XYZ file of C-alpha atoms in Angstrom:
473
model
C 0.000 0.000 0.000
C 1.041 3.644 -0.487
C 2.357 5.055 2.814
C 0.772 8.155 4.322
C 2.682 11.396 4.052
C 3.728 12.328 7.585
C 5.167 15.539 9.000
C 8.512 13.844 9.571
C 8.583 12.711 5.935
C 7.864 16.250 4.723
C 10.576 17.825 6.874
C 12.998 15.048 5.999
C 12.442 15.522 2.278
C 12.612 19.324 2.359
C 15.768 19.184 4.469
C 17.540 16.679 2.233
C 20.147 18.447 0.082
C 20.335 15.409 -2.213
C 16.583 15.312 -2.912
C 14.921 16.769 -5.993
C 11.833 17.872 -4.036
C 13.340 20.972 -2.358
C 14.863 21.896 -5.710
C 11.416 21.611 -7.317
C 9.820 23.759 -4.593
C 12.458 26.470 -5.042
C 12.159 26.317 -8.825
C 8.367 26.661 -8.721
C 8.716 29.788 -6.569
C 11.317 31.164 -8.958
C 9.188 30.402 -12.026
C 6.093 32.053 -10.549
C 8.040 35.164 -9.555
C 9.832 35.490 -12.899
C 6.619 34.953 -14.890
C 4.734 37.521 -12.797
C 7.596 39.977 -13.305
C 7.375 39.494 -17.078
C 3.675 40.359 -17.041
C 4.366 43.430 -14.876
C 7.172 44.891 -16.991
C 6.198 43.588 -20.401
C 2.834 42.442 -21.688
C 0.870 39.245 -22.271
C 3.186 38.191 -25.119
C 6.250 38.335 -22.883
C 4.355 36.720 -20.003
C 3.280 33.790 -22.167
C 6.782 33.418 -23.580
C 8.252 33.356 -20.093
C 5.592 30.924 -18.869
C 6.423 28.448 -21.658
C 10.127 28.837 -20.897
C 9.775 28.367 -17.141
C 7.250 25.505 -17.088
C 8.829 23.642 -19.995
C 12.329 24.010 -18.602
C 11.182 22.906 -15.161
C 9.649 19.705 -16.542
C 12.724 18.891 -18.644
C 15.099 19.794 -15.806
C 13.363 17.647 -13.175
C 12.115 14.685 -15.207
C 14.324 14.598 -18.291
C 17.204 12.622 -16.815
C 15.052 10.126 -14.804
C 12.822 9.424 -17.829
C 15.729 8.985 -20.239
C 17.552 6.786 -17.716
C 14.511 4.538 -17.387
C 14.233 4.266 -21.175
C 17.938 3.398 -21.395
C 17.503 0.772 -18.686
C 14.979 -0.960 -20.941
C 16.886 -0.488 -24.180
C 20.513 -1.000 -23.075
C 20.725 -2.897 -19.775
C 17.860 -5.308 -20.387
C 19.134 -6.619 -23.766
C 22.535 -7.268 -22.166
C 20.783 -8.885 -19.182
C 22.393 -6.522 -16.646
C 20.662 -5.171 -13.546
C 20.733 -1.324 -13.682
C 20.161 -1.172 -9.917
C 23.642 -2.542 -9.247
C 25.774 0.452 -8.255
C 29.331 0.330 -9.684
C 30.639 2.054 -6.542
C 30.328 -1.187 -4.588
C 33.135 -2.481 -6.842
C 35.620 0.258 -5.900
C 36.656 -1.725 -2.817
C 37.229 -5.430 -3.463
C 36.545 -6.363 0.166
C 33.285 -4.398 0.235
C 32.242 -6.145 -2.980
C 32.868 -9.508 -1.340
C 30.662 -8.537 1.598
C 27.959 -7.211 -0.725
C 27.876 -10.503 -2.626
C 28.005 -12.557 0.563
C 25.033 -10.871 2.244
C 22.968 -10.073 -0.845
C 19.446 -11.402 -1.162
C 19.344 -14.601 -3.199
C 17.207 -12.895 -5.838
C 19.898 -10.326 -6.703
C 23.144 -12.126 -5.877
C 23.527 -13.363 -9.425
C 23.045 -9.832 -10.750
C 25.888 -8.531 -8.577
C 28.113 -11.405 -9.655
C 27.534 -10.812 -13.373
C 28.229 -7.089 -13.066
C 31.385 -7.767 -11.025
C 32.677 -10.332 -13.495
C 32.153 -7.926 -16.393
C 33.070 -4.679 -14.671
C 34.503 -2.957 -17.744
C 31.343 -3.528 -19.791
C 28.985 -2.791 -16.905
C 30.736 0.423 -15.884
C 30.807 1.458 -19.532
C 27.054 0.937 -19.817
C 26.478 2.885 -16.596
C 28.586 5.789 -17.802
C 26.884 5.618 -21.198
C 23.470 5.865 -19.521
C 24.606 8.868 -17.491
C 26.096 10.640 -20.508
C 23.245 9.831 -22.896
C 20.466 10.807 -20.469
C 22.239 14.092 -19.694
C 22.889 14.944 -23.351
C 19.337 14.028 -24.396
C 17.954 16.246 -21.634
C 20.115 19.144 -22.820
C 18.958 18.573 -26.415
C 15.362 18.541 -25.195
C 15.838 21.989 -23.710
C 17.344 23.189 -27.002
C 14.267 21.920 -28.837
C 12.023 23.706 -26.319
C 13.908 26.974 -26.847
C 13.519 26.797 -30.638
C 9.842 25.955 -30.290
C 9.284 28.818 -27.820
C 11.024 31.413 -29.983
C 9.120 30.358 -33.094
C 5.770 30.103 -31.298
C 6.097 33.536 -29.668
C 7.251 35.171 -32.876
C 4.384 33.684 -34.913
C 1.798 34.763 -32.327
C 3.166 38.313 -32.221
C 3.237 38.535 -36.023
C -0.350 37.318 -36.300
C -1.640 39.758 -33.684
C 0.287 42.778 -34.963
C -0.615 42.125 -38.610
C -4.274 42.014 -37.640
C -3.907 45.294 -35.695
C -2.140 47.032 -38.582
C -4.659 45.856 -41.145
C -7.605 46.888 -38.960
C -6.089 50.324 -38.279
C -5.348 50.892 -41.972
C -8.864 49.903 -43.044
C -10.623 52.060 -40.428
C -8.499 55.195 -40.560
C -6.741 54.974 -43.908
C -3.599 56.054 -42.127
C -0.055 55.593 -43.288
C 2.215 52.995 -41.790
C 3.969 55.788 -39.870
C 0.735 56.925 -38.184
C -0.214 53.335 -37.476
C 3.141 52.859 -35.803
C 2.667 55.969 -33.691
C -0.826 54.935 -32.575
C 0.435 51.535 -31.499
C 3.600 52.919 -29.885
C 5.713 51.038 -32.393
C 9.405 51.827 -32.439
C 10.619 53.244 -35.749
C 12.596 51.055 -38.140
C 15.817 52.812 -37.174
C 15.660 51.171 -33.734
C 15.466 47.723 -35.263
C 18.407 48.518 -37.532
C 20.384 50.023 -34.667
C 19.682 47.044 -32.444
C 20.616 44.663 -35.239
C 23.962 46.407 -35.540
C 24.567 46.088 -31.800
C 23.401 42.483 -31.536
C 25.474 41.357 -34.518
C 28.463 43.583 -33.977
C 31.872 42.344 -35.207
C 33.345 39.797 -32.855
C 29.967 38.486 -31.627
C 30.468 35.151 -33.336
C 33.924 34.836 -31.847
C 32.492 35.594 -28.404
C 29.816 32.961 -28.912
C 32.469 30.435 -29.836
C 34.438 31.256 -26.713
C 31.306 30.858 -24.626
C 30.764 27.404 -26.054
C 34.300 26.221 -25.345
C 34.067 24.620 -21.925
C 36.371 22.337 -20.008
C 36.144 20.478 -16.753
C 38.882 19.154 -14.568
C 38.687 17.253 -11.339
C 40.848 15.532 -8.787
C 40.487 12.210 -10.584
C 38.188 10.840 -13.298
C 36.606 8.388 -10.867
C 35.866 11.091 -8.266
C 34.378 13.350 -10.918
C 32.133 10.605 -12.283
C 30.963 9.499 -8.848
C 30.277 13.103 -7.856
C 27.920 13.719 -10.765
C 26.646 10.304 -11.848
C 25.110 9.128 -8.594
C 23.770 12.328 -7.058
C 20.479 13.577 -8.570
C 21.233 17.186 -7.603
C 24.820 17.122 -8.909
C 23.615 15.455 -12.110
C 21.212 18.360 -12.574
C 24.082 20.831 -12.219
C 25.429 19.652 -15.580
C 22.040 20.162 -17.195
C 21.731 23.557 -15.535
C 25.165 24.549 -16.777
C 24.063 23.782 -20.328
C 20.716 25.565 -19.869
C 22.419 28.664 -18.431
C 24.958 28.760 -21.248
C 22.321 28.211 -23.904
C 20.056 30.910 -22.486
C 22.850 33.473 -22.445
C 24.251 32.581 -25.872
C 20.840 32.385 -27.565
C 19.516 35.615 -26.043
C 18.183 37.701 -28.932
C 18.373 41.009 -27.090
C 20.381 42.688 -24.363
C 17.178 42.664 -22.350
C 17.011 38.874 -22.563
C 20.726 38.536 -21.807
C 20.793 40.655 -18.652
C 17.475 39.217 -17.495
C 18.851 35.696 -17.743
C 22.115 36.807 -16.148
C 20.224 37.945 -13.030
C 17.935 34.909 -13.026
C 20.635 32.303 -13.548
C 23.032 33.892 -11.070
C 20.444 33.875 -8.292
C 19.230 30.420 -9.337
C 22.680 28.839 -9.053
C 23.425 30.601 -5.777
C 20.271 29.604 -3.921
C 19.489 26.328 -5.673
C 22.791 24.542 -5.182
C 24.990 26.384 -2.709
C 23.131 28.633 -0.285
C 20.714 25.954 0.972
C 23.472 23.696 2.241
C 25.364 26.582 3.828
C 22.231 27.916 5.518
C 21.419 24.467 6.912
C 24.952 24.052 8.228
C 24.733 27.464 9.908
C 21.372 26.674 11.518
C 22.627 23.306 12.765
C 25.732 24.934 14.217
C 23.576 27.592 15.917
C 21.334 24.921 17.451
C 24.457 23.135 18.707
C 26.201 26.163 20.221
C 23.264 28.282 21.374
C 20.684 25.672 22.379
C 23.004 22.697 23.085
C 20.920 20.497 20.794
C 22.195 18.454 17.862
C 19.784 18.500 14.896
C 22.013 16.815 12.322
C 19.931 13.631 12.151
C 17.214 13.064 9.572
C 13.806 14.410 10.660
C 12.333 10.911 10.425
C 14.837 9.719 13.035
C 14.379 12.712 15.346
C 10.596 12.349 15.304
C 10.517 8.556 15.573
C 9.092 6.724 18.568
C 12.047 4.365 18.332
C 14.522 7.114 19.245
C 12.257 8.284 22.050
C 11.985 4.839 23.606
C 15.721 4.099 23.104
C 16.639 7.241 25.027
C 14.441 6.152 27.914
C 16.241 2.813 28.150
C 19.788 1.545 27.710
C 19.178 0.701 24.040
C 20.852 3.854 22.658
C 23.951 3.476 24.827
C 24.230 -0.218 23.903
C 23.949 0.488 20.175
C 26.566 3.230 20.349
C 28.917 0.994 22.304
C 28.386 -1.868 19.833
C 29.108 0.301 16.784
C 32.125 1.957 18.422
C 33.983 -1.366 18.181
C 33.990 -1.196 14.363
C 33.814 2.596 13.818
C 37.575 2.878 13.382
C 37.954 -0.216 11.227
C 37.882 -0.651 7.450
C 34.828 0.056 5.304
C 34.478 -3.674 4.677
C 34.293 -4.385 8.424
C 31.665 -1.683 8.903
C 29.783 -3.003 5.874
C 29.764 -6.460 7.451
C 28.484 -4.979 10.731
C 25.595 -3.278 8.935
C 24.512 -6.588 7.430
C 24.935 -8.731 10.534
C 23.478 -6.508 13.290
C 20.064 -5.341 11.989
C 18.829 -4.524 15.516
C 21.521 -1.910 16.127
C 20.036 1.601 16.174
C 22.717 3.029 13.880
C 21.730 0.433 11.268
C 18.011 1.020 11.794
C 18.323 4.780 11.593
C 20.563 4.553 8.523
C 17.741 2.635 6.842
C 15.159 5.142 8.040
C 17.289 7.974 6.621
C 17.726 6.141 3.284
C 21.490 5.998 3.767
C 20.988 2.231 3.553
C 18.460 1.163 0.926
C 16.363 -1.918 1.499
C 14.701 -4.472 -0.750
C 11.426 -2.560 -0.915
C 9.049 -3.228 -3.762
C 8.051 -0.021 -5.492
C 5.560 1.197 -8.058
C 6.902 4.347 -9.680
C 7.962 6.477 -6.682
C 5.765 4.695 -4.138
C 6.747 1.829 -1.843
C 4.115 -0.887 -2.075
C 5.890 -3.469 0.076
C 8.375 -2.592 2.811
C 11.386 -4.776 3.580
C 14.022 -4.633 6.297
C 16.582 -6.547 4.249
C 19.480 -4.480 2.877
C 19.638 -4.117 -0.899
C 23.311 -4.926 -1.420
C 23.165 -3.836 -5.043
C 23.048 -0.290 -3.743
C 25.969 1.777 -2.543
C 26.240 2.504 1.191
C 28.006 5.733 2.133
C 30.059 4.609 5.141
C 30.880 8.214 6.070
C 27.143 8.992 6.250
C 26.665 5.989 8.565
C 29.467 7.276 10.775
C 27.743 10.663 10.770
C 24.587 9.078 12.209
C 26.699 7.406 14.891
C 28.371 10.727 15.814
C 25.087 12.674 15.893
C 23.449 10.048 18.104
C 26.438 10.200 20.443
C 26.118 13.978 20.732
C 22.402 13.695 21.450
C 23.056 11.129 24.176
C 25.603 13.440 25.835
C 23.292 16.452 25.551
C 20.411 14.456 27.024
C 22.587 13.490 29.995
C 23.513 17.130 30.642
C 19.871 18.201 30.275
C 18.564 15.552 32.686
C 21.190 16.513 35.256
C 19.973 20.119 35.313
C 16.559 19.453 36.879
C 14.367 16.622 38.088
C 11.512 18.128 36.080
C 13.311 17.482 32.833
C 12.344 14.476 30.717
C 13.282 12.720 27.483
C 9.996 13.813 25.940
C 10.717 17.496 26.632
C 14.272 17.151 25.355
C 13.206 15.566 22.075
C 10.408 18.077 21.662
C 13.011 20.843 21.722
C 15.129 18.976 19.172
C 12.084 18.471 16.909
C 11.158 22.163 17.066
C 14.696 23.255 16.241
C 14.913 20.759 13.361
C 11.595 21.853 11.871
C 12.465 25.524 12.273
C 15.811 25.020 10.531
C 14.167 23.328 7.538
C 11.477 26.018 7.255
C 13.994 28.856 7.591
C 16.257 27.269 4.990
C 13.613 26.547 2.361
C 11.784 29.796 3.177
C 14.844 32.005 2.707
C 15.673 30.330 -0.625
C 12.058 30.672 -1.814
C 12.048 34.358 -0.843
C 15.326 34.969 -2.667
C 14.294 33.104 -5.833
C 10.576 33.933 -5.890
C 10.603 37.560 -4.689
C 14.052 39.189 -4.543
C 15.444 37.949 -7.882
C 12.256 38.797 -9.856
C 12.134 42.216 -8.136
C 15.729 42.893 -9.193
C 14.839 41.930 -12.772
C 11.809 44.254 -12.731
C 13.915 47.043 -11.230
C 16.569 46.581 -13.886
C 13.953 46.864 -16.630
C 12.628 50.154 -15.235
C 16.030 51.663 -14.444
C 17.453 50.781 -17.858
C 14.333 52.160 -19.570
C 13.706 48.800 -21.265
C 10.232 48.084 -19.971
C 8.856 47.033 -23.372
C 9.331 43.494 -24.640
C 12.228 44.085 -27.042
C 11.692 40.947 -29.082
C 8.137 42.013 -29.742
C 9.240 45.533 -30.686
C 11.806 44.120 -33.116
C 9.150 42.009 -34.821
C 6.749 44.978 -34.994
C 9.481 47.136 -36.526
C 10.116 44.466 -39.165
C 6.400 44.310 -39.952
C 6.288 48.091 -40.222
C 9.130 48.030 -42.746
C 7.350 45.346 -44.755
C 4.134 47.380 -44.666
C 5.975 50.502 -45.800
C 7.296 48.582 -48.819
C 3.913 47.074 -49.532
C 4.940 43.523 -48.572
C 2.118 42.822 -46.074
């Protein structure tokens, strides 16, 4: 059955820097603000053009890669009889791979074995899926841009031709008077703009803008960083979208508008959120003496509450401490052999450890407690859970020693409130920046630079005026 959406799930998802949901929420706010700003400064033509750009880009940006990856799973992995759920990162450490195969569910053990025995082919297919899905998503945005430009231009031409013809028939005015009545810019503006937009050296500048390079510490680190993180994967797509928007801008108005939009988008979509969360967590630690680094689902769970009231938490921490300083393979073995340990349970609850759940689309239809050893387990993230639980245990001890009126319930209630507040402040500040501040700056720029009118529309009108003057319409 489809699980109910709980408060802990909402806060956990919104506070997860590796989830697409908070990115989607921020992007929706940004799209609404930018579209509203286009209607305010421009007109319905610009508003519609911006709406198509924002909504279409959002769909491609969020769903392009997952959809293309799923298609490639069916068309590439299935014919070769490989399991696309096997994560190549489990093969980086030979000892970890041995443990993964040893403790894997019988239904997937053969899949891990085949991938491990043909690592070169399997890793090549995985990289190919990553590259192809990313490139196809970028191409999809290019197709959207061409469609949007053509659609907007055709609509403007149709509407303005009808206006000119109606004005000429009713008043018998010249094309110059018609232009004045409709506030049309004279042809000289179009010619002057054309000279600026296509000034010598523009093509060379475009070429320079298209020449990109990327270097990293090592090829494997670079691939892992982008291939297996949904948010980092989107950064590549966003880089292409930003570049394409700036290079394909038809007017200075478009260029500077996108410059403001994309600059704020990158800052608050990928970087500011994590920094804000780190600051809020540090503040909770230093000012309130409460650690809120754990996933919201762990903090709000009854299991943590009951464990703090008994010796269960201390026992689990002591048990894990015996392997915490050992190799990744030893820790990996511990995770598979001690399912009742709280660090293991909370790692599963936080999705650091994925289990053999049965899913339909994005919904879990059958829950399982068994580890899915095809998936990669971030050992550092597991250690992070261990460290955060240890801090909470120490803070609880200090809190209980302060007064006999203090209780575990009151302590955890404070932790929950601080965690929720941090998530709301983080997502709220990013939404405000992207949905209000950035659009306001764009509107302000349009007014201050005296470029309130939709320049693309004015260029098209000027062209139509020239055609009318020469009797071509």
